[in-house]
Short mmCIF file of C-alpha atoms in Angstrom, two decimals:
data_model
loop_
_atom_site.label_atom_id
_atom_site.label_comp_id
_atom_site.label_asym_id
_atom_site.label_seq_id
_atom_site.Cartn_x
_atom_site.Cartn_y
_atom_site.Cartn_z
CA MET P 1446 123.63 244.45 164.34
CA PRO P 1447 124.54 248.19 164.20
CA GLY P 1448 124.79 249.42 160.65
CA SER P 1449 123.62 246.07 159.28
CA GLY P 1450 122.16 247.64 156.15
CA LYS P 1451 118.62 248.71 157.23
CA SER P 1452 118.86 252.52 156.69
CA ARG P 1453 117.13 254.72 159.18
CA SER P 1454 117.09 258.52 159.68
CA LYS P 1455 120.50 260.04 160.21
CA PRO P 1456 119.80 261.28 163.78
CA ARG P 1457 119.62 257.56 164.88
CA THR P 1458 123.18 256.92 163.62
CA ARG P 1459 125.90 257.89 166.05
CA PRO P 1460 129.15 259.28 164.60
CA GLY P 1461 131.37 256.33 163.59
CA ALA P 1462 128.67 253.70 164.18
CA ARG P 1463 128.20 252.92 160.46
CA ARG P 1464 131.94 252.54 159.96
CA ARG P 1465 132.14 250.15 162.89
CA GLY P 1466 129.14 248.20 161.52
CA VAL P 1467 130.78 247.74 158.11
CA SER P 1468 134.03 246.70 159.77
CA ALA P 1469 132.18 244.18 161.90
CA LEU P 1470 130.41 242.79 158.84
CA ILE P 1471 133.70 242.42 156.96
CA GLY P 1472 135.25 240.72 159.99
CA THR P 1473 132.36 238.27 160.18
CA VAL P 1474 132.68 237.39 156.50
CA VAL P 1475 136.45 236.89 156.79
CA ALA P 1476 136.05 234.71 159.88
CA THR P 1477 133.39 232.61 158.16
CA LEU P 1478 135.58 232.10 155.11
CA ALA P 1479 138.51 231.11 157.31
CA LEU P 1480 136.33 228.57 159.09
CA LEU P 1481 135.20 227.09 155.78
CA ILE P 1482 138.76 226.78 154.54
CA ALA P 1483 139.95 225.19 157.77
CA THR P 1484 137.11 222.68 158.00
CA PRO P 1485 137.75 219.46 156.01
CA GLY P 1486 135.06 218.56 153.52
CA THR P 1487 133.45 222.03 153.55
CA ALA P 1488 133.02 223.52 150.12
CA THR P 1489 130.33 225.05 147.98
CA ALA P 1490 129.61 223.84 144.47
CA ALA P 1491 131.33 226.88 143.06
CA GLY P 1492 134.41 226.33 145.21
CA ALA P 1493 134.67 222.53 144.93
CA ALA P 1494 138.13 221.23 144.09
CA GLU P 1495 138.65 220.01 140.55
CA PRO P 1496 139.57 216.32 140.22
CA THR P 1497 143.30 215.90 139.86
CA GLU P 1498 145.06 213.79 137.24
CA PRO P 1499 146.79 210.70 138.64
CA ALA P 1500 150.53 210.98 139.12
CA PHE P 1501 152.46 209.62 136.17
CA GLY P 1502 153.49 206.04 136.82
CA SER P 1503 150.75 205.44 139.37
CA ALA P 1504 148.66 203.22 137.08
CA SER P 1505 148.67 199.51 137.80
CA LEU P 1506 147.18 196.32 136.40
CA GLY P 1507 143.42 196.91 136.43
CA SER P 1508 143.50 200.24 138.24
CA GLU P 1509 141.50 201.96 135.50
CA ILE P 1510 139.20 198.99 134.85
CA ARG P 1511 138.14 199.07 138.49
CA GLU P 1512 137.34 202.76 138.14
CA ARG P 1513 135.09 202.34 135.09
CA GLU P 1514 133.57 198.88 135.13
CA SER P 1515 131.33 196.91 137.46
CA VAL P 1516 133.15 195.45 140.45
CA GLN P 1517 131.90 192.69 142.73
CA ARG P 1518 133.75 191.67 145.87
CA VAL P 1519 134.49 187.97 145.58
CA THR P 1520 136.82 185.56 147.32
CA GLU P 1521 138.76 182.64 145.92
CA ASP P 1522 136.11 180.28 147.29
CA GLU P 1523 133.32 182.07 145.40
CA ILE P 1524 134.75 182.12 141.88
CA VAL P 1525 133.87 179.59 139.20
CA THR P 1526 137.06 178.08 137.76
CA PRO P 1527 138.23 174.90 136.07
CA LEU P 1528 139.13 172.04 138.41
CA ALA P 1529 142.85 172.79 138.18
CA THR P 1530 144.03 176.34 138.83
CA VAL P 1531 146.98 178.11 140.44
CA GLU P 1532 146.54 181.19 142.62
CA GLY P 1533 148.80 184.22 142.16
CA VAL P 1534 149.09 187.98 142.63
CA ASP P 1535 150.17 191.10 140.79
CA VAL P 1536 151.88 194.09 142.39
CA SER P 1537 153.22 197.55 141.61
CA SER P 1538 154.78 200.41 143.53
CA HIS P 1539 151.47 200.80 145.40
CA GLN P 1540 152.32 197.72 147.47
CA GLY P 1541 155.86 198.84 148.33
CA ASN P 1542 157.95 196.11 149.93
CA VAL P 1543 155.80 192.99 149.77
CA ALA P 1544 155.57 190.27 152.44
CA TRP P 1545 156.25 187.44 150.00
CA SER P 1546 156.50 184.72 152.62
CA THR P 1547 152.98 185.59 153.79
CA LEU P 1548 151.65 185.24 150.26
CA TRP P 1549 153.54 181.99 149.70
CA ASN P 1550 152.19 180.51 152.92
CA ALA P 1551 148.67 181.48 151.79
CA GLY P 1552 149.09 179.34 148.67
CA ASN P 1553 150.12 181.87 146.02
CA ARG P 1554 152.53 180.37 143.52
CA PHE P 1555 153.07 183.05 140.89
CA ALA P 1556 153.47 186.82 140.79
CA TYR P 1557 153.54 189.51 138.15
CA VAL P 1558 155.35 192.75 138.96
CA LYS P 1559 154.97 196.11 137.23
CA ALA P 1560 158.27 197.02 135.62
CA THR P 1561 157.57 200.00 133.37
CA GLU P 1562 155.06 202.49 132.00
CA GLY P 1563 155.44 204.36 128.72
CA THR P 1564 159.12 205.02 128.04
CA SER P 1565 160.13 206.92 131.17
CA TYR P 1566 158.74 205.21 134.26
CA ARG P 1567 160.33 202.33 136.18
CA ASN P 1568 158.83 200.82 139.32
CA PRO P 1569 161.15 201.82 142.21
CA TYR P 1570 160.18 198.64 144.12
CA PHE P 1571 160.76 196.33 141.17
CA ALA P 1572 163.88 194.62 142.53
CA GLN P 1573 162.34 193.78 145.92
CA GLN P 1574 159.13 192.57 144.36
CA TYR P 1575 160.57 190.66 141.39
CA ASN P 1576 163.44 189.04 143.29
CA GLY P 1577 161.48 188.63 146.51
CA SER P 1578 158.75 186.58 144.84
CA TYR P 1579 161.40 184.42 143.17
CA ASN P 1580 163.30 183.90 146.42
CA VAL P 1581 160.28 182.41 148.22
CA GLY P 1582 159.74 179.95 145.37
CA MET P 1583 157.23 181.66 143.12
CA ILE P 1584 157.27 181.70 139.34
CA ARG P 1585 157.31 185.37 138.42
CA GLY P 1586 157.08 187.74 135.50
CA ALA P 1587 156.90 191.45 134.71
CA TYR P 1588 154.29 193.70 133.12
CA HIS P 1589 154.26 196.96 131.20
CA PHE P 1590 151.49 199.57 131.46
CA ALA P 1591 150.94 200.74 127.89
CA LEU P 1592 150.57 204.38 126.91
CA PRO P 1593 149.86 204.17 123.16
CA ASN P 1594 149.74 207.96 122.76
CA ASN P 1595 153.18 208.31 124.34
CA SER P 1596 155.38 206.52 121.79
CA SER P 1597 155.36 203.59 119.40
CA GLY P 1598 154.68 200.01 120.39
CA ALA P 1599 158.23 199.08 119.43
CA ALA P 1600 159.73 201.84 121.58
CA GLN P 1601 157.74 200.76 124.62
CA ALA P 1602 158.49 197.07 124.08
CA ASN P 1603 162.20 197.81 123.96
CA TYR P 1604 161.98 199.97 127.08
CA PHE P 1605 160.13 197.18 128.86
CA VAL P 1606 162.67 194.49 127.91
CA ASP P 1607 165.57 196.77 128.83
CA ASN P 1608 164.13 197.46 132.29
CA GLY P 1609 163.07 194.13 133.72
CA GLY P 1610 160.57 192.79 131.20
CA GLY P 1611 162.79 190.22 129.54
CA TRP P 1612 162.50 186.45 129.67
CA SER P 1613 164.90 183.61 130.40
CA ARG P 1614 164.47 179.85 130.11
CA ASP P 1615 165.09 179.16 133.80
CA GLY P 1616 161.72 177.58 134.50
CA ARG P 1617 160.83 180.37 136.93
CA THR P 1618 160.25 183.33 134.60
CA LEU P 1619 156.91 183.94 132.88
CA PRO P 1620 156.61 185.82 129.58
CA GLY P 1621 156.02 189.55 129.92
CA VAL P 1622 152.57 191.14 130.00
CA LEU P 1623 151.24 194.08 127.99
CA ASP P 1624 148.63 195.91 130.09
CA MET P 1625 146.01 197.37 127.72
CA GLU P 1626 143.31 199.28 129.57
CA TYR P 1627 141.69 202.68 130.02
CA ASN P 1628 143.91 205.74 129.84
CA PRO P 1629 144.45 207.10 133.37
CA TYR P 1630 145.56 210.48 132.02
CA GLY P 1631 143.08 211.24 129.23
CA ALA P 1632 140.88 209.81 126.48
CA THR P 1633 139.76 206.21 126.99
CA CYS P 1634 141.48 204.92 123.84
CA TYR P 1635 144.45 207.31 124.00
CA GLY P 1636 143.19 209.21 120.95
CA LEU P 1637 143.79 206.24 118.63
CA SER P 1638 141.31 204.76 116.19
CA GLN P 1639 140.47 201.08 116.57
CA SER P 1640 142.69 200.08 113.65
CA ALA P 1641 145.54 202.25 114.93
CA MET P 1642 145.24 200.61 118.34
CA VAL P 1643 145.45 197.12 116.82
CA ASN P 1644 148.54 198.20 114.88
CA TRP P 1645 150.12 199.62 118.03
CA ILE P 1646 149.56 196.37 119.94
CA ARG P 1647 150.95 194.38 117.01
CA ASP P 1648 154.04 196.61 116.94
CA PHE P 1649 154.65 195.99 120.64
CA SER P 1650 153.97 192.26 120.37
CA ASN P 1651 156.21 191.74 117.34
CA THR P 1652 159.05 193.68 118.95
CA TYR P 1653 158.74 191.79 122.23
CA ARG P 1654 158.85 188.48 120.39
CA ALA P 1655 161.88 189.56 118.38
CA ARG P 1656 163.69 190.53 121.60
CA THR P 1657 162.72 187.57 123.80
CA GLY P 1658 161.44 184.76 121.61
CA ARG P 1659 158.12 184.80 123.50
CA ASP P 1660 154.65 186.10 122.70
CA VAL P 1661 153.66 188.77 125.19
CA VAL P 1662 150.62 188.05 127.36
CA ILE P 1663 147.84 190.59 126.71
CA TYR P 1664 146.01 191.87 129.79
CA THR P 1665 142.68 193.61 129.16
CA SER P 1666 138.96 193.66 129.84
CA THR P 1667 136.39 192.64 127.27
CA SER P 1668 134.74 196.05 127.50
CA TRP P 1669 137.92 198.04 126.85
CA TRP P 1670 139.01 195.65 124.10
CA THR P 1671 135.67 195.98 122.33
CA THR P 1672 135.65 199.77 122.60
CA CYS P 1673 139.24 200.45 121.63
CA THR P 1674 140.13 197.66 119.17
CA GLY P 1675 136.68 196.97 117.74
CA ASN P 1676 136.87 193.56 119.45
CA SER P 1677 139.76 192.51 117.23
CA SER P 1678 140.45 188.79 116.94
CA ALA P 1679 143.98 189.36 115.62
CA PHE P 1680 145.85 188.10 118.69
CA GLY P 1681 143.83 185.13 119.87
CA SER P 1682 145.95 182.51 118.14
CA THR P 1683 149.31 183.85 119.30
CA ASN P 1684 149.13 185.81 122.55
CA PRO P 1685 147.95 184.38 125.88
CA LEU P 1686 145.00 186.27 127.37
CA TRP P 1687 144.84 187.71 130.87
CA VAL P 1688 141.27 188.89 131.37
CA ALA P 1689 140.17 191.30 134.09
CA ARG P 1690 136.71 190.84 135.55
CA TYR P 1691 135.88 191.31 139.22
CA ALA P 1692 133.03 188.85 139.54
CA SER P 1693 132.38 185.17 140.17
CA SER P 1694 133.12 184.23 136.55
CA PRO P 1695 135.32 185.68 133.78
CA GLY P 1696 132.31 186.33 131.55
CA THR P 1697 132.48 186.71 127.78
CA LEU P 1698 136.06 186.84 126.53
CA PRO P 1699 137.39 189.21 123.85
CA ALA P 1700 137.13 188.00 120.25
CA GLY P 1701 139.69 185.44 119.10
CA TRP P 1702 140.31 183.82 122.47
CA GLY P 1703 138.54 180.59 123.30
CA PHE P 1704 139.93 180.50 126.83
CA TYR P 1705 141.85 182.68 129.26
CA THR P 1706 145.33 181.94 130.56
CA PHE P 1707 145.05 184.24 133.59
CA TRP P 1708 142.02 185.83 135.20
CA GLN P 1709 142.25 188.78 137.60
CA TYR P 1710 139.15 188.21 139.69
CA THR P 1711 139.54 190.63 142.61
CA SER P 1712 141.34 193.76 143.72
CA THR P 1713 140.50 193.27 147.38
CA GLY P 1714 142.27 190.02 148.17
CA PRO P 1715 144.48 189.46 151.22
CA THR P 1716 147.88 191.15 151.67
CA VAL P 1717 148.25 192.87 148.27
CA GLY P 1718 144.74 193.31 146.84
CA ASP P 1719 145.00 191.99 143.28
CA HIS P 1720 144.57 188.22 143.06
CA ASN P 1721 144.45 186.03 139.99
CA VAL P 1722 144.12 182.45 138.88
CA PHE P 1723 146.09 180.60 136.22
CA ASN P 1724 143.86 178.41 134.07
CA GLY P 1725 145.55 175.06 134.62
CA ALA P 1726 147.57 172.98 137.04
CA MET P 1727 151.03 173.85 138.33
CA ASP P 1728 152.77 171.80 135.64
CA ARG P 1729 151.03 173.88 132.94
CA LEU P 1730 152.16 177.10 134.61
CA GLN P 1731 155.71 175.75 134.60
CA ALA P 1732 155.31 174.86 130.93
CA LEU P 1733 154.31 178.47 130.19
CA ALA P 1734 157.43 179.64 132.00
CA ASN P 1735 159.61 177.20 130.07
CA GLY P 1736 158.28 178.32 126.72
#
């Protein structure tokens, strides 16, 4: 290339040739950079995009557990359960308008719907999902994604109850769920000590019971519970357990619970992804709804 940087004696350089060589080099560099920018997936280590924080409100039941714990793809036929179980699903805004009749025809008989997160997020699809599951015959309930560094347990429990997380003795409404899992927006345990986390959960649970007369179901994984509460046994005698483990068995349960009430066993099930089993026959699920 003329003027490419290998200097020779001046008589071999025509007037203006060096200037044109530099211009050509600059043009080549610019064109190469433009090509890199325009080509998907092309980036150097120095120019790689930084990971972005999830959008507020985007967290859902188990979304962070799936990101940080071992996941096996299993089907309903592959899981080890008691003889009597009931199949159900959980949904959030990720699923949008849900085909409830499809799920009902596939044998699902209960649904949990995300209602709230923190004290400022409400699921925009809540009405379609909560009422739609009820209208096809399912027993349904609502869940709250906890953000313990956002506000007190009491404040979030009140927000949850005020925005779809309440309970009524109609035989078709399950008690609300408190989703305790990894922080999607920061530190695993939300910056709380283990004792502070236990107190936060107790604050939420006590407030929910005062508002509804029911003990909130606690959703968690054994790993998160051990890390962030010190494997507290404080809630095993009062609050039903919903354990998350994507494998053929629920594994070791958190301290204090001798059995699970719900088990989320997959995030890759038909129609909506998250599928669960209730630990008991249909009449026991109805008893849980009746209180």
